[in-house]
mmCIF file of C-alpha atoms in Angstrom:
data_model
loop_
_atom_site.group_PDB
_atom_site.id
_atom_site.type_symbol
_atom_site.label_atom_id
_atom_site.label_comp_id
_atom_site.label_asym_id
_atom_site.label_seq_id
_atom_site.Cartn_x
_atom_site.Cartn_y
_atom_site.Cartn_z
ATOM 1 C CA UNK A 18 -65.242 -16.122 -17.144
ATOM 2 C CA UNK A 19 -67.274 -13.068 -18.098
ATOM 3 C CA UNK A 20 -64.659 -10.301 -18.468
ATOM 4 C CA UNK A 21 -67.336 -7.732 -19.270
ATOM 5 C CA UNK A 22 -68.325 -7.692 -15.621
ATOM 6 C CA UNK A 23 -65.038 -6.137 -14.477
ATOM 7 C CA UNK A 24 -63.244 -4.687 -17.491
ATOM 8 C CA UNK A 25 -64.469 -1.199 -16.492
ATOM 9 C CA UNK A 26 -63.023 -1.370 -12.983
ATOM 10 C CA UNK A 27 -61.217 1.766 -11.871
ATOM 11 C CA UNK A 28 -58.380 2.194 -9.443
ATOM 12 C CA UNK A 29 -60.764 4.008 -7.097
ATOM 13 C CA UNK A 30 -62.790 0.815 -6.699
ATOM 14 C CA UNK A 31 -59.673 -1.007 -5.515
ATOM 15 C CA UNK A 32 -58.797 1.920 -3.268
ATOM 16 C CA UNK A 33 -62.252 1.817 -1.688
ATOM 17 C CA UNK A 34 -62.077 -1.912 -0.984
ATOM 18 C CA UNK A 35 -58.547 -1.702 0.409
ATOM 19 C CA UNK A 36 -59.631 1.108 2.747
ATOM 20 C CA UNK A 37 -62.537 -0.999 4.048
ATOM 21 C CA UNK A 38 -60.123 -3.875 4.626
ATOM 22 C CA UNK A 39 -57.645 -1.626 6.447
ATOM 23 C CA UNK A 40 -60.288 -0.115 8.732
ATOM 24 C CA UNK A 41 -62.229 -3.377 9.165
ATOM 25 C CA UNK A 42 -65.487 -1.607 8.528
ATOM 26 C CA UNK A 43 -67.366 0.888 6.380
ATOM 27 C CA UNK A 44 -67.743 3.719 8.884
ATOM 28 C CA UNK A 45 -64.053 4.371 9.531
ATOM 29 C CA UNK A 46 -63.182 3.714 5.874
ATOM 30 C CA UNK A 47 -65.755 6.283 4.740
ATOM 31 C CA UNK A 48 -64.331 8.836 7.160
ATOM 32 C CA UNK A 49 -60.781 8.168 5.945
ATOM 33 C CA UNK A 50 -61.874 8.476 2.305
ATOM 34 C CA UNK A 51 -64.108 11.490 3.022
ATOM 35 C CA UNK A 52 -67.072 9.696 1.473
ATOM 36 C CA UNK A 53 -70.658 9.094 2.474
ATOM 37 C CA UNK A 54 -70.907 5.702 4.166
ATOM 38 C CA UNK A 55 -73.927 4.690 2.099
ATOM 39 C CA UNK A 56 -72.138 5.631 -1.134
ATOM 40 C CA UNK A 57 -69.076 3.609 -0.102
ATOM 41 C CA UNK A 58 -71.200 0.586 0.781
ATOM 42 C CA UNK A 59 -72.966 0.713 -2.597
ATOM 43 C CA UNK A 60 -69.640 1.000 -4.448
ATOM 44 C CA UNK A 61 -68.313 -2.101 -2.677
ATOM 45 C CA UNK A 62 -71.502 -4.033 -3.469
ATOM 46 C CA UNK A 63 -71.257 -3.077 -7.137
ATOM 47 C CA UNK A 64 -67.615 -4.127 -7.147
ATOM 48 C CA UNK A 65 -68.499 -7.505 -5.683
ATOM 49 C CA UNK A 66 -71.229 -7.923 -8.301
ATOM 50 C CA UNK A 67 -68.763 -7.194 -11.098
ATOM 51 C CA UNK A 68 -66.214 -9.588 -9.647
ATOM 52 C CA UNK A 69 -68.693 -12.370 -9.069
ATOM 53 C CA UNK A 70 -67.612 -13.042 -5.455
ATOM 54 C CA UNK A 71 -67.896 -11.439 -2.038
ATOM 55 C CA UNK A 72 -64.920 -9.531 -0.677
ATOM 56 C CA UNK A 73 -66.134 -9.115 2.892
ATOM 57 C CA UNK A 74 -67.854 -11.356 5.406
ATOM 58 C CA UNK A 75 -70.437 -8.961 6.810
ATOM 59 C CA UNK A 76 -71.426 -11.409 9.529
ATOM 60 C CA UNK A 77 -68.101 -10.902 11.293
ATOM 61 C CA UNK A 78 -67.372 -8.163 13.826
ATOM 62 C CA UNK A 79 -65.124 -6.449 13.109
ATOM 63 C CA UNK A 80 -65.663 -6.829 9.395
ATOM 64 C CA UNK A 81 -63.654 -9.692 7.970
ATOM 65 C CA UNK A 82 -62.505 -10.868 4.538
ATOM 66 C CA UNK A 83 -63.767 -13.839 2.632
ATOM 67 C CA UNK A 84 -61.083 -16.227 1.407
ATOM 68 C CA UNK A 85 -61.586 -14.940 -2.147
ATOM 69 C CA UNK A 86 -61.540 -11.359 -0.878
ATOM 70 C CA UNK A 87 -58.263 -11.919 0.938
ATOM 71 C CA UNK A 88 -56.545 -13.220 -2.197
ATOM 72 C CA UNK A 89 -58.030 -10.518 -4.398
ATOM 73 C CA UNK A 90 -57.222 -7.553 -2.179
ATOM 74 C CA UNK A 91 -53.696 -8.826 -1.528
ATOM 75 C CA UNK A 92 -53.029 -8.644 -5.264
ATOM 76 C CA UNK A 93 -54.983 -5.384 -5.576
ATOM 77 C CA UNK A 94 -52.673 -3.757 -3.022
ATOM 78 C CA UNK A 95 -49.668 -4.859 -5.082
ATOM 79 C CA UNK A 96 -51.271 -3.430 -8.239
ATOM 80 C CA UNK A 97 -51.842 -0.051 -6.609
ATOM 81 C CA UNK A 98 -48.345 0.016 -5.138
ATOM 82 C CA UNK A 99 -46.800 -0.905 -8.492
ATOM 83 C CA UNK A 100 -48.918 1.676 -10.285
ATOM 84 C CA UNK A 101 -47.879 4.377 -7.841
ATOM 85 C CA UNK A 102 -44.272 3.313 -8.314
ATOM 86 C CA UNK A 103 -44.681 3.521 -12.094
ATOM 87 C CA UNK A 104 -46.158 7.016 -11.796
ATOM 88 C CA UNK A 105 -43.307 8.099 -9.528
ATOM 89 C CA UNK A 106 -40.722 6.691 -11.950
ATOM 90 C CA UNK A 107 -42.348 8.544 -14.830
ATOM 91 C CA UNK A 108 -42.466 11.799 -12.883
ATOM 92 C CA UNK A 109 -38.846 11.466 -11.761
ATOM 93 C CA UNK A 110 -37.725 10.689 -15.313
ATOM 94 C CA UNK A 111 -39.663 13.641 -16.722
ATOM 95 C CA UNK A 112 -38.063 15.904 -14.100
ATOM 96 C CA UNK A 113 -34.573 14.615 -14.885
ATOM 97 C CA UNK A 114 -34.195 12.978 -11.485
ATOM 98 C CA UNK A 115 -33.611 9.606 -13.155
ATOM 99 C CA UNK A 116 -31.825 8.599 -16.311
ATOM 100 C CA UNK A 117 -28.286 8.754 -17.611
ATOM 101 C CA UNK A 118 -25.845 11.382 -18.793
ATOM 102 C CA UNK A 119 -22.729 10.926 -20.930
ATOM 103 C CA UNK A 120 -20.064 13.564 -20.322
ATOM 104 C CA UNK A 121 -16.931 14.231 -22.326
ATOM 105 C CA UNK A 122 -13.968 15.420 -20.260
ATOM 106 C CA UNK A 123 -10.305 16.210 -20.683
ATOM 107 C CA UNK A 124 -7.463 16.547 -18.201
ATOM 108 C CA UNK A 125 -8.007 20.276 -17.702
ATOM 109 C CA UNK A 126 -11.582 19.996 -16.429
ATOM 110 C CA UNK A 127 -10.691 16.884 -14.432
ATOM 111 C CA UNK A 128 -7.915 18.816 -12.672
ATOM 112 C CA UNK A 129 -10.106 21.835 -11.946
ATOM 113 C CA UNK A 130 -13.877 22.134 -11.679
ATOM 114 C CA UNK A 131 -15.040 18.593 -12.406
ATOM 115 C CA UNK A 132 -14.956 17.278 -8.798
ATOM 116 C CA UNK A 133 -17.127 20.170 -7.555
ATOM 117 C CA UNK A 134 -19.563 19.822 -10.473
ATOM 118 C CA UNK A 135 -19.942 16.052 -10.082
ATOM 119 C CA UNK A 136 -20.303 16.276 -6.304
ATOM 120 C CA UNK A 137 -22.997 18.963 -6.512
ATOM 121 C CA UNK A 138 -24.933 17.154 -9.251
ATOM 122 C CA UNK A 139 -24.803 13.734 -7.572
ATOM 123 C CA UNK A 140 -25.946 15.293 -4.296
ATOM 124 C CA UNK A 141 -29.022 16.803 -5.967
ATOM 125 C CA UNK A 142 -29.713 13.977 -8.432
ATOM 126 C CA UNK A 143 -28.360 10.745 -6.924
ATOM 127 C CA UNK A 144 -30.480 8.526 -9.214
ATOM 128 C CA UNK A 145 -28.945 9.827 -12.458
ATOM 129 C CA UNK A 146 -26.144 7.643 -13.788
ATOM 130 C CA UNK A 147 -23.142 9.717 -14.893
ATOM 131 C CA UNK A 148 -20.698 8.196 -17.373
ATOM 132 C CA UNK A 149 -17.474 10.141 -17.961
ATOM 133 C CA UNK A 150 -15.585 9.738 -21.246
ATOM 134 C CA UNK A 151 -11.971 10.911 -21.416
ATOM 135 C CA UNK A 152 -11.748 12.426 -24.913
ATOM 136 C CA UNK A 153 -9.712 14.989 -26.796
ATOM 137 C CA UNK A 154 -11.655 18.101 -27.811
ATOM 138 C CA UNK A 155 -11.956 17.075 -31.469
ATOM 139 C CA UNK A 156 -13.357 13.676 -30.406
ATOM 140 C CA UNK A 157 -15.822 15.397 -28.092
ATOM 141 C CA UNK A 158 -17.055 17.547 -30.974
ATOM 142 C CA UNK A 159 -17.530 14.468 -33.129
ATOM 143 C CA UNK A 160 -19.434 12.641 -30.378
ATOM 144 C CA UNK A 161 -21.564 15.695 -29.595
ATOM 145 C CA UNK A 162 -22.557 15.784 -33.259
ATOM 146 C CA UNK A 163 -23.482 12.088 -33.204
ATOM 147 C CA UNK A 164 -25.231 12.348 -29.796
ATOM 148 C CA UNK A 165 -22.813 9.885 -28.207
ATOM 149 C CA UNK A 166 -22.170 12.354 -25.398
ATOM 150 C CA UNK A 167 -24.569 14.922 -23.960
ATOM 151 C CA UNK A 168 -22.074 17.583 -22.888
ATOM 152 C CA UNK A 169 -18.360 18.147 -23.367
ATOM 153 C CA UNK A 170 -15.696 20.098 -21.498
ATOM 154 C CA UNK A 171 -12.579 21.527 -23.130
ATOM 155 C CA UNK A 172 -10.650 24.744 -23.691
ATOM 156 C CA UNK A 173 -12.063 27.693 -25.582
ATOM 157 C CA UNK A 174 -8.887 27.877 -27.697
ATOM 158 C CA UNK A 175 -9.885 24.525 -29.201
ATOM 159 C CA UNK A 176 -13.207 26.090 -30.204
ATOM 160 C CA UNK A 177 -11.234 28.840 -31.887
ATOM 161 C CA UNK A 178 -9.172 26.310 -33.799
ATOM 162 C CA UNK A 179 -12.280 24.384 -34.837
ATOM 163 C CA UNK A 180 -13.902 27.616 -36.025
ATOM 164 C CA UNK A 181 -10.821 28.750 -37.949
ATOM 165 C CA UNK A 182 -11.142 28.845 -41.709
ATOM 166 C CA UNK A 183 -14.923 29.175 -41.623
ATOM 167 C CA UNK A 184 -16.018 31.153 -44.646
ATOM 168 C CA UNK A 185 -19.262 32.314 -43.089
ATOM 169 C CA UNK A 186 -20.260 35.924 -42.388
ATOM 170 C CA UNK A 187 -17.964 38.220 -40.413
ATOM 171 C CA UNK A 188 -18.802 37.826 -36.707
ATOM 172 C CA UNK A 189 -15.762 39.435 -35.119
ATOM 173 C CA UNK A 190 -17.943 41.347 -32.677
ATOM 174 C CA UNK A 191 -18.894 38.017 -31.127
ATOM 175 C CA UNK A 192 -16.832 36.057 -28.635
ATOM 176 C CA UNK A 193 -15.173 32.821 -29.764
ATOM 177 C CA UNK A 194 -17.797 30.670 -27.968
ATOM 178 C CA UNK A 195 -20.579 32.666 -29.637
ATOM 179 C CA UNK A 196 -18.981 32.249 -33.067
ATOM 180 C CA UNK A 197 -18.519 28.560 -32.420
ATOM 181 C CA UNK A 198 -22.096 28.134 -31.215
ATOM 182 C CA UNK A 199 -23.473 29.982 -34.230
ATOM 183 C CA UNK A 200 -21.422 27.994 -36.730
ATOM 184 C CA UNK A 201 -21.626 24.548 -35.188
ATOM 185 C CA UNK A 202 -25.151 24.718 -33.748
ATOM 186 C CA UNK A 203 -23.919 24.232 -30.179
ATOM 187 C CA UNK A 204 -24.478 26.114 -26.935
ATOM 188 C CA UNK A 205 -21.400 27.115 -24.945
ATOM 189 C CA UNK A 206 -20.912 28.382 -21.390
ATOM 190 C CA UNK A 207 -17.728 29.374 -19.596
ATOM 191 C CA UNK A 208 -16.568 27.269 -16.643
ATOM 192 C CA UNK A 209 -13.130 28.575 -15.683
ATOM 193 C CA UNK A 210 -10.436 30.992 -16.877
ATOM 194 C CA UNK A 211 -6.785 30.161 -16.161
ATOM 195 C CA UNK A 212 -3.301 31.372 -17.196
ATOM 196 C CA UNK A 213 -0.353 29.437 -18.540
ATOM 197 C CA UNK A 214 2.339 28.263 -16.137
ATOM 198 C CA UNK A 215 5.937 27.292 -16.685
ATOM 199 C CA UNK A 216 6.820 23.610 -16.239
ATOM 200 C CA UNK A 217 10.473 23.024 -15.334
ATOM 201 C CA UNK A 218 12.670 20.006 -14.650
ATOM 202 C CA UNK A 219 13.376 19.812 -10.919
ATOM 203 C CA UNK A 220 17.093 20.479 -11.494
ATOM 204 C CA UNK A 221 16.557 23.581 -13.662
ATOM 205 C CA UNK A 222 18.211 26.746 -12.238
ATOM 206 C CA UNK A 223 14.993 28.767 -12.681
ATOM 207 C CA UNK A 224 13.280 26.662 -10.006
ATOM 208 C CA UNK A 225 15.119 28.745 -7.384
ATOM 209 C CA UNK A 226 12.988 31.765 -8.272
ATOM 210 C CA UNK A 227 9.332 32.243 -7.201
ATOM 211 C CA UNK A 228 8.453 33.375 -10.745
ATOM 212 C CA UNK A 229 10.302 33.319 -14.064
ATOM 213 C CA UNK A 230 10.540 35.659 -17.033
ATOM 214 C CA UNK A 231 10.231 33.840 -20.327
ATOM 215 C CA UNK A 232 12.977 36.060 -21.733
ATOM 216 C CA UNK A 233 15.373 34.160 -19.464
ATOM 217 C CA UNK A 234 14.526 30.962 -21.354
ATOM 218 C CA UNK A 235 15.423 32.287 -24.797
ATOM 219 C CA UNK A 236 17.081 29.538 -26.819
ATOM 220 C CA UNK A 237 16.230 26.756 -24.377
ATOM 221 C CA UNK A 238 14.748 23.390 -25.285
ATOM 222 C CA UNK A 239 10.946 23.293 -25.106
ATOM 223 C CA UNK A 240 8.369 20.490 -25.114
ATOM 224 C CA UNK A 241 5.146 21.967 -26.506
ATOM 225 C CA UNK A 242 1.662 20.873 -27.582
ATOM 226 C CA UNK A 243 1.504 20.044 -31.308
ATOM 227 C CA UNK A 244 0.506 22.692 -33.828
ATOM 228 C CA UNK A 245 -1.957 20.282 -35.456
ATOM 229 C CA UNK A 246 -4.546 18.811 -33.110
ATOM 230 C CA UNK A 247 -3.993 21.476 -30.422
ATOM 231 C CA UNK A 248 -3.374 24.379 -32.776
ATOM 232 C CA UNK A 249 -5.400 26.819 -30.649
ATOM 233 C CA UNK A 250 -3.274 26.286 -27.538
ATOM 234 C CA UNK A 251 -0.049 26.146 -29.497
ATOM 235 C CA UNK A 252 -0.930 29.379 -31.265
ATOM 236 C CA UNK A 253 -1.364 31.200 -27.970
ATOM 237 C CA UNK A 254 1.901 29.788 -26.627
ATOM 238 C CA UNK A 255 3.773 30.787 -29.794
ATOM 239 C CA UNK A 256 2.331 34.298 -29.615
ATOM 240 C CA UNK A 257 3.323 34.629 -25.954
ATOM 241 C CA UNK A 258 6.884 33.447 -26.595
ATOM 242 C CA UNK A 259 7.249 35.836 -29.514
ATOM 243 C CA UNK A 260 5.885 38.747 -27.493
ATOM 244 C CA UNK A 261 8.329 38.059 -24.650
ATOM 245 C CA UNK A 262 11.406 37.747 -26.921
ATOM 246 C CA UNK A 263 11.799 34.045 -26.173
ATOM 247 C CA UNK A 264 12.777 31.917 -29.145
ATOM 248 C CA UNK A 265 12.346 28.257 -28.138
ATOM 249 C CA UNK A 266 14.171 25.258 -29.513
ATOM 250 C CA UNK A 267 11.268 22.848 -29.910
ATOM 251 C CA UNK A 268 12.747 19.400 -29.310
ATOM 252 C CA UNK A 269 9.497 17.477 -28.855
ATOM 253 C CA UNK A 270 5.738 17.868 -29.319
ATOM 254 C CA UNK A 271 3.236 15.979 -27.167
ATOM 255 C CA UNK A 272 -0.561 16.211 -27.023
ATOM 256 C CA UNK A 273 -1.133 14.576 -23.630
ATOM 257 C CA UNK A 274 -0.252 16.424 -20.429
ATOM 258 C CA UNK A 275 1.094 13.272 -18.786
ATOM 259 C CA UNK A 276 3.500 12.824 -21.696
ATOM 260 C CA UNK A 277 4.664 16.443 -21.489
ATOM 261 C CA UNK A 278 5.287 16.082 -17.746
ATOM 262 C CA UNK A 279 7.244 12.888 -18.279
ATOM 263 C CA UNK A 280 9.461 14.547 -20.884
ATOM 264 C CA UNK A 281 10.039 17.575 -18.656
ATOM 265 C CA UNK A 282 10.836 15.311 -15.702
ATOM 266 C CA UNK A 283 13.331 13.549 -17.961
ATOM 267 C CA UNK A 284 15.054 16.904 -18.566
ATOM 268 C CA UNK A 285 14.156 16.877 -22.272
ATOM 269 C CA UNK A 286 13.041 20.499 -22.016
ATOM 270 C CA UNK A 287 10.760 23.011 -20.324
ATOM 271 C CA UNK A 288 7.109 23.599 -21.206
ATOM 272 C CA UNK A 289 4.137 25.944 -20.916
ATOM 273 C CA UNK A 290 0.798 24.414 -19.930
ATOM 274 C CA UNK A 291 -2.600 25.528 -18.562
ATOM 275 C CA UNK A 292 -2.460 26.285 -14.828
ATOM 276 C CA UNK A 293 -4.689 23.353 -13.876
ATOM 277 C CA UNK A 294 -1.631 21.141 -14.411
ATOM 278 C CA UNK A 295 -0.364 22.285 -11.012
ATOM 279 C CA UNK A 296 -2.921 19.934 -9.463
ATOM 280 C CA UNK A 297 -0.777 17.050 -10.751
ATOM 281 C CA UNK A 298 2.120 16.351 -8.411
ATOM 282 C CA UNK A 299 4.713 14.792 -10.723
ATOM 283 C CA UNK A 300 8.093 13.808 -9.323
ATOM 284 C CA UNK A 301 10.898 15.617 -11.118
ATOM 285 C CA UNK A 302 8.705 18.548 -12.190
ATOM 286 C CA UNK A 303 8.409 22.064 -10.711
ATOM 287 C CA UNK A 304 5.745 24.631 -11.626
ATOM 288 C CA UNK A 305 6.396 28.355 -11.649
ATOM 289 C CA UNK A 306 4.245 31.347 -12.630
ATOM 290 C CA UNK A 307 5.573 33.485 -15.479
ATOM 291 C CA UNK A 308 6.269 37.169 -14.938
ATOM 292 C CA UNK A 309 4.803 38.279 -18.257
ATOM 293 C CA UNK A 310 1.064 38.700 -18.832
ATOM 294 C CA UNK A 311 -0.304 35.308 -19.830
ATOM 295 C CA UNK A 312 -3.242 34.702 -22.167
ATOM 296 C CA UNK A 313 -6.322 33.496 -20.304
ATOM 297 C CA UNK A 314 -7.350 29.969 -21.231
ATOM 298 C CA UNK A 315 -11.062 29.434 -20.800
ATOM 299 C CA UNK A 316 -12.580 26.027 -20.077
ATOM 300 C CA UNK A 317 -16.101 25.773 -21.496
ATOM 301 C CA UNK A 318 -19.015 23.367 -21.456
ATOM 302 C CA UNK A 319 -20.500 22.578 -24.886
ATOM 303 C CA UNK A 320 -23.789 20.860 -25.728
ATOM 304 C CA UNK A 321 -26.464 20.502 -28.396
ATOM 305 C CA UNK A 322 -29.436 22.817 -27.628
ATOM 306 C CA UNK A 323 -31.719 20.319 -29.384
ATOM 307 C CA UNK A 324 -30.807 17.573 -26.906
ATOM 308 C CA UNK A 325 -34.088 16.729 -25.089
ATOM 309 C CA UNK A 326 -32.370 15.127 -22.078
ATOM 310 C CA UNK A 327 -33.940 16.275 -18.812
ATOM 311 C CA UNK A 328 -30.849 15.219 -16.800
ATOM 312 C CA UNK A 329 -28.764 17.426 -19.121
ATOM 313 C CA UNK A 330 -30.926 20.448 -18.298
ATOM 314 C CA UNK A 331 -30.427 19.769 -14.591
ATOM 315 C CA UNK A 332 -26.689 19.266 -15.116
ATOM 316 C CA UNK A 333 -26.415 22.617 -16.885
ATOM 317 C CA UNK A 334 -28.388 24.273 -14.079
ATOM 318 C CA UNK A 335 -25.905 22.885 -11.555
ATOM 319 C CA UNK A 336 -22.988 24.219 -13.632
ATOM 320 C CA UNK A 337 -24.544 27.672 -13.768
ATOM 321 C CA UNK A 338 -25.240 27.659 -10.033
ATOM 322 C CA UNK A 339 -21.535 26.982 -9.399
ATOM 323 C CA UNK A 340 -20.499 29.655 -11.925
ATOM 324 C CA UNK A 341 -23.015 32.483 -11.508
#
């Protein structure tokens, strides 16, 4: 076979021949293609010469296909369809409409804004595969650094703890997220601000009040987040208790919200947790707002600005549209 006769074929040649087949003649095909009929006829003849066989039986009315032409154009139609599909896939991938996204989450974002974010993103970009990873903030930071996740969600106070002890230049005029972004090389955006709430055993006397002063709980048993891995949150809780003249008896530390709730339900002690915990209906536990001014706990999204992921850019745009 002489490949030199057809190795310079272009997709337009196939398009021309397929149009002639579809319209069963050169006149209507030329009109559909917006070409001169004579030019179209010459292009088809040159194509047939390159191929070494006739595509059309010009003795038939309407114009018919030769057996070789039928086989060839059947495959040619598949080639064009597959090529168009490949182009569409490439365009959708470039635009972030296809692909995958790995997202680090914790209980706080899962109990608050995550459902709205996921619903909005999946509605706009249904072909992007989202994979959610339940991770503590320090694990999210590690996986962001190693590009195992594309974006993470956790509390701003954890950013403060991770930034603590940095010996870099004084940046006190900056917010905690800005300091963290500058020092770690990440971008940060705020998602939600929430107060602390009091978590009480169902049989606790304070449950009879719509809100509770922390001063009333002076000397009571408390279950609190640890001062190691969650030092940012614990620091804010300790400062609040000190400011409100409440000296707790810390009987247990627990990092996971579900563990804290279980201990409170078991009447081990009371606790203070971010307000999103109220979305968890745990038997044996009652939530109450505190009367004193609570610190605001900010949930943030964190990502690497150097991440080239197009789905990530779309995901961040969705977040910002929900939090203008």
